[in-house]
JSON list of C-alpha atoms in Angstrom, two decimals:
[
{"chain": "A", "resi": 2, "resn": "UNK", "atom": "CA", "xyz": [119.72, 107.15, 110.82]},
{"chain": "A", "resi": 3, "resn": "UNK", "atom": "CA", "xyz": [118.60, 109.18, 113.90]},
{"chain": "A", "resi": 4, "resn": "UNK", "atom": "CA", "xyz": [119.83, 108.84, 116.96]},
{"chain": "A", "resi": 5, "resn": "UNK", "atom": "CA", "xyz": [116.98, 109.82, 119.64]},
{"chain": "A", "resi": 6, "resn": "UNK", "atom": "CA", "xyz": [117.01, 109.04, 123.52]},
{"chain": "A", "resi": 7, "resn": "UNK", "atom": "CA", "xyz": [113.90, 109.48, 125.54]},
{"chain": "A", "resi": 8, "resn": "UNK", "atom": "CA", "xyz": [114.40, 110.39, 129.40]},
{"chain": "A", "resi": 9, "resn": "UNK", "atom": "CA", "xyz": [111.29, 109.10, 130.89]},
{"chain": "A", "resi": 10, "resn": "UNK", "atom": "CA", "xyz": [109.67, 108.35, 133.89]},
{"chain": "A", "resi": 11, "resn": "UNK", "atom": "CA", "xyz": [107.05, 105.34, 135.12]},
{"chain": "A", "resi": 12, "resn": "UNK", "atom": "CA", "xyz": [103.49, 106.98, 134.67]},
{"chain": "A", "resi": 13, "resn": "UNK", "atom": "CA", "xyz": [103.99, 109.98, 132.51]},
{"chain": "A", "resi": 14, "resn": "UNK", "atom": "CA", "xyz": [101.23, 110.55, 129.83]},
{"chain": "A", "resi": 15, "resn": "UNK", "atom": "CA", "xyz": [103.33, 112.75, 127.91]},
{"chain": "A", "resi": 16, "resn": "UNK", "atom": "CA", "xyz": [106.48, 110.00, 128.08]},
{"chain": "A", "resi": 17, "resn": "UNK", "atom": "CA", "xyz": [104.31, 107.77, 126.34]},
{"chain": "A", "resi": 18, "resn": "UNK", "atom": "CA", "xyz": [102.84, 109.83, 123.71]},
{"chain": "A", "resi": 19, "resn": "UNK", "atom": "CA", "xyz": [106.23, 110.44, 122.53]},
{"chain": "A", "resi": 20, "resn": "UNK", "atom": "CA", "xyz": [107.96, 106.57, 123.03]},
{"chain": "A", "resi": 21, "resn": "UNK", "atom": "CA", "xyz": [104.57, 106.30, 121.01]},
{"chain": "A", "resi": 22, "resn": "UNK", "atom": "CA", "xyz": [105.49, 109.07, 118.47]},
{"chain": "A", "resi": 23, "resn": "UNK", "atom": "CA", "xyz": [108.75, 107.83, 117.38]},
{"chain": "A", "resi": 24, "resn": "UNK", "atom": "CA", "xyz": [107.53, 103.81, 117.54]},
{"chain": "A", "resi": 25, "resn": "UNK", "atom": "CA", "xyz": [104.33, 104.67, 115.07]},
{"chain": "A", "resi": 26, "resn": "UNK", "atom": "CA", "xyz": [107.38, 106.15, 112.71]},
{"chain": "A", "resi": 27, "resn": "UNK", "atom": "CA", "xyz": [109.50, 103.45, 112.95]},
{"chain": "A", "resi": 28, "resn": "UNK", "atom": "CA", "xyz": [112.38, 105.51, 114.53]},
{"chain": "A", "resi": 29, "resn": "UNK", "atom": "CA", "xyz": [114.22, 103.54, 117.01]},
{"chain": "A", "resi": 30, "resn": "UNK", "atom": "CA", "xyz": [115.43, 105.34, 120.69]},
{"chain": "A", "resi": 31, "resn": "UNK", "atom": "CA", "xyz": [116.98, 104.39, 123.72]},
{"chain": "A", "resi": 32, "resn": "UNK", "atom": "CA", "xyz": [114.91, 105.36, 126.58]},
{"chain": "A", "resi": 33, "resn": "UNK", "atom": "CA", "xyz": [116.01, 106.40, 130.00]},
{"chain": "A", "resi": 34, "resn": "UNK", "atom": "CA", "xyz": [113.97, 106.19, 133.29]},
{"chain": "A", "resi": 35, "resn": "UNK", "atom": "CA", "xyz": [115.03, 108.77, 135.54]},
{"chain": "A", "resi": 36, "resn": "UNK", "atom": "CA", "xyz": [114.04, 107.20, 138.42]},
{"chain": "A", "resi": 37, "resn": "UNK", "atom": "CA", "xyz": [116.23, 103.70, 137.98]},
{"chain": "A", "resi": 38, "resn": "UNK", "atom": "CA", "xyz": [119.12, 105.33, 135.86]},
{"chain": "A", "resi": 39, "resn": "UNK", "atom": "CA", "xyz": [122.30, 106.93, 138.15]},
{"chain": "A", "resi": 40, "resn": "UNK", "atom": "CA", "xyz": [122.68, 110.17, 137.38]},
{"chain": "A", "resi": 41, "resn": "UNK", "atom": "CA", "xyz": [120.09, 110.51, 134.59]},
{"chain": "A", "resi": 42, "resn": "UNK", "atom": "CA", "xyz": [117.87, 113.31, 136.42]},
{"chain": "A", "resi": 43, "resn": "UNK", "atom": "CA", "xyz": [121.47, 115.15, 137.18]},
{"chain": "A", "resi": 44, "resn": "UNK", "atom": "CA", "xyz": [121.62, 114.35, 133.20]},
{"chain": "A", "resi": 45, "resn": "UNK", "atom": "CA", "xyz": [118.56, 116.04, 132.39]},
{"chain": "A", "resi": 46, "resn": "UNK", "atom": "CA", "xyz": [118.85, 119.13, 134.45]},
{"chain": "A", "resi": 47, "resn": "UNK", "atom": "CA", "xyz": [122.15, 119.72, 132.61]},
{"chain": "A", "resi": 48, "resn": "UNK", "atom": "CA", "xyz": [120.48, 119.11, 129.59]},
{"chain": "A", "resi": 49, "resn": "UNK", "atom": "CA", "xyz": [117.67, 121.74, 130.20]},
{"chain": "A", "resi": 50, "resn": "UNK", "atom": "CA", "xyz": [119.14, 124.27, 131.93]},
{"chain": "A", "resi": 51, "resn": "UNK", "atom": "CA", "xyz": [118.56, 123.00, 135.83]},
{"chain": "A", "resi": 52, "resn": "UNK", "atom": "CA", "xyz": [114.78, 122.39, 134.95]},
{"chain": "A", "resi": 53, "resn": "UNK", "atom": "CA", "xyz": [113.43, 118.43, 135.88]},
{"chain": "A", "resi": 54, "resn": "UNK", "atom": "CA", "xyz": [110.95, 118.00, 133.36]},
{"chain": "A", "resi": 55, "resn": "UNK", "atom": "CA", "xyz": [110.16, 114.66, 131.47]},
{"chain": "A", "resi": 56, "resn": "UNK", "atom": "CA", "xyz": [110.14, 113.71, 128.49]},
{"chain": "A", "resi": 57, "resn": "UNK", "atom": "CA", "xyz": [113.07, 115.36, 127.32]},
{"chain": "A", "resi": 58, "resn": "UNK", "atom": "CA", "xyz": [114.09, 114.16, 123.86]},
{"chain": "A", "resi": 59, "resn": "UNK", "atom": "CA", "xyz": [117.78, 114.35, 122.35]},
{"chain": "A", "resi": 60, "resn": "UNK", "atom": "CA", "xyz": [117.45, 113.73, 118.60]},
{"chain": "A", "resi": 61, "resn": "UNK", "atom": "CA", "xyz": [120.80, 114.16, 116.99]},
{"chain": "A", "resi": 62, "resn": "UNK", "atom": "CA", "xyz": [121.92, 116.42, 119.72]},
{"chain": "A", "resi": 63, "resn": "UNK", "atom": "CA", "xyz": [118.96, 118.62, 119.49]},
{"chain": "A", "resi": 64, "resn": "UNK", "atom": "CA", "xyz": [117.48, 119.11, 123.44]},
{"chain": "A", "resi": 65, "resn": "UNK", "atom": "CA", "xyz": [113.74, 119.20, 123.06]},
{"chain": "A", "resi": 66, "resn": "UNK", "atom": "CA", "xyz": [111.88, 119.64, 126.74]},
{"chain": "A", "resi": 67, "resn": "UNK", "atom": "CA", "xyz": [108.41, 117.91, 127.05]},
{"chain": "A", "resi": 68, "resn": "UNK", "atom": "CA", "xyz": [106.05, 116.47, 124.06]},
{"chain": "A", "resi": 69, "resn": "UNK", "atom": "CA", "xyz": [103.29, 117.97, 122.72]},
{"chain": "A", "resi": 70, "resn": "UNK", "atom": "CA", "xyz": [102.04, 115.25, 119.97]},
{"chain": "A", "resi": 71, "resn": "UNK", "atom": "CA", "xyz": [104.10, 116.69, 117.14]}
]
């Protein structure tokens, strides 16, 4: 079974298309808003190489930066 967390934040279009994405295929995550989780935006800018974008999508360790419906 996959593992996948979603760092998030409130309002992003592109957040939801991908908690979307993985709910439509009936793969569970664990999402993260980086805006009411300590130390998740420190998280994801050690994730992605100092960059702050959301989403940013850890699937069994693989880093994927932003969603673009795939």
């Amino acid at each position: 079974m996959s593992q996948v967390t979603i760092y998030t934040k409130v309002g992003c279009p592109y957040c939801a298309a991908a908690k979307k994405h993985f709910t439509d295929k009936g793969i569970a995550f664990h999402e993260v808003d980086v805006h009411n989780t300590p130390g998740a935006i420190d998280k994801v800018k050690s994730l992605s190489n100092g960059k702050n974008i959301v989403p940013l999508i850890v699937e069994n360790g693989k880093v994927t930066i932003g969603f673009g419906g795939g």
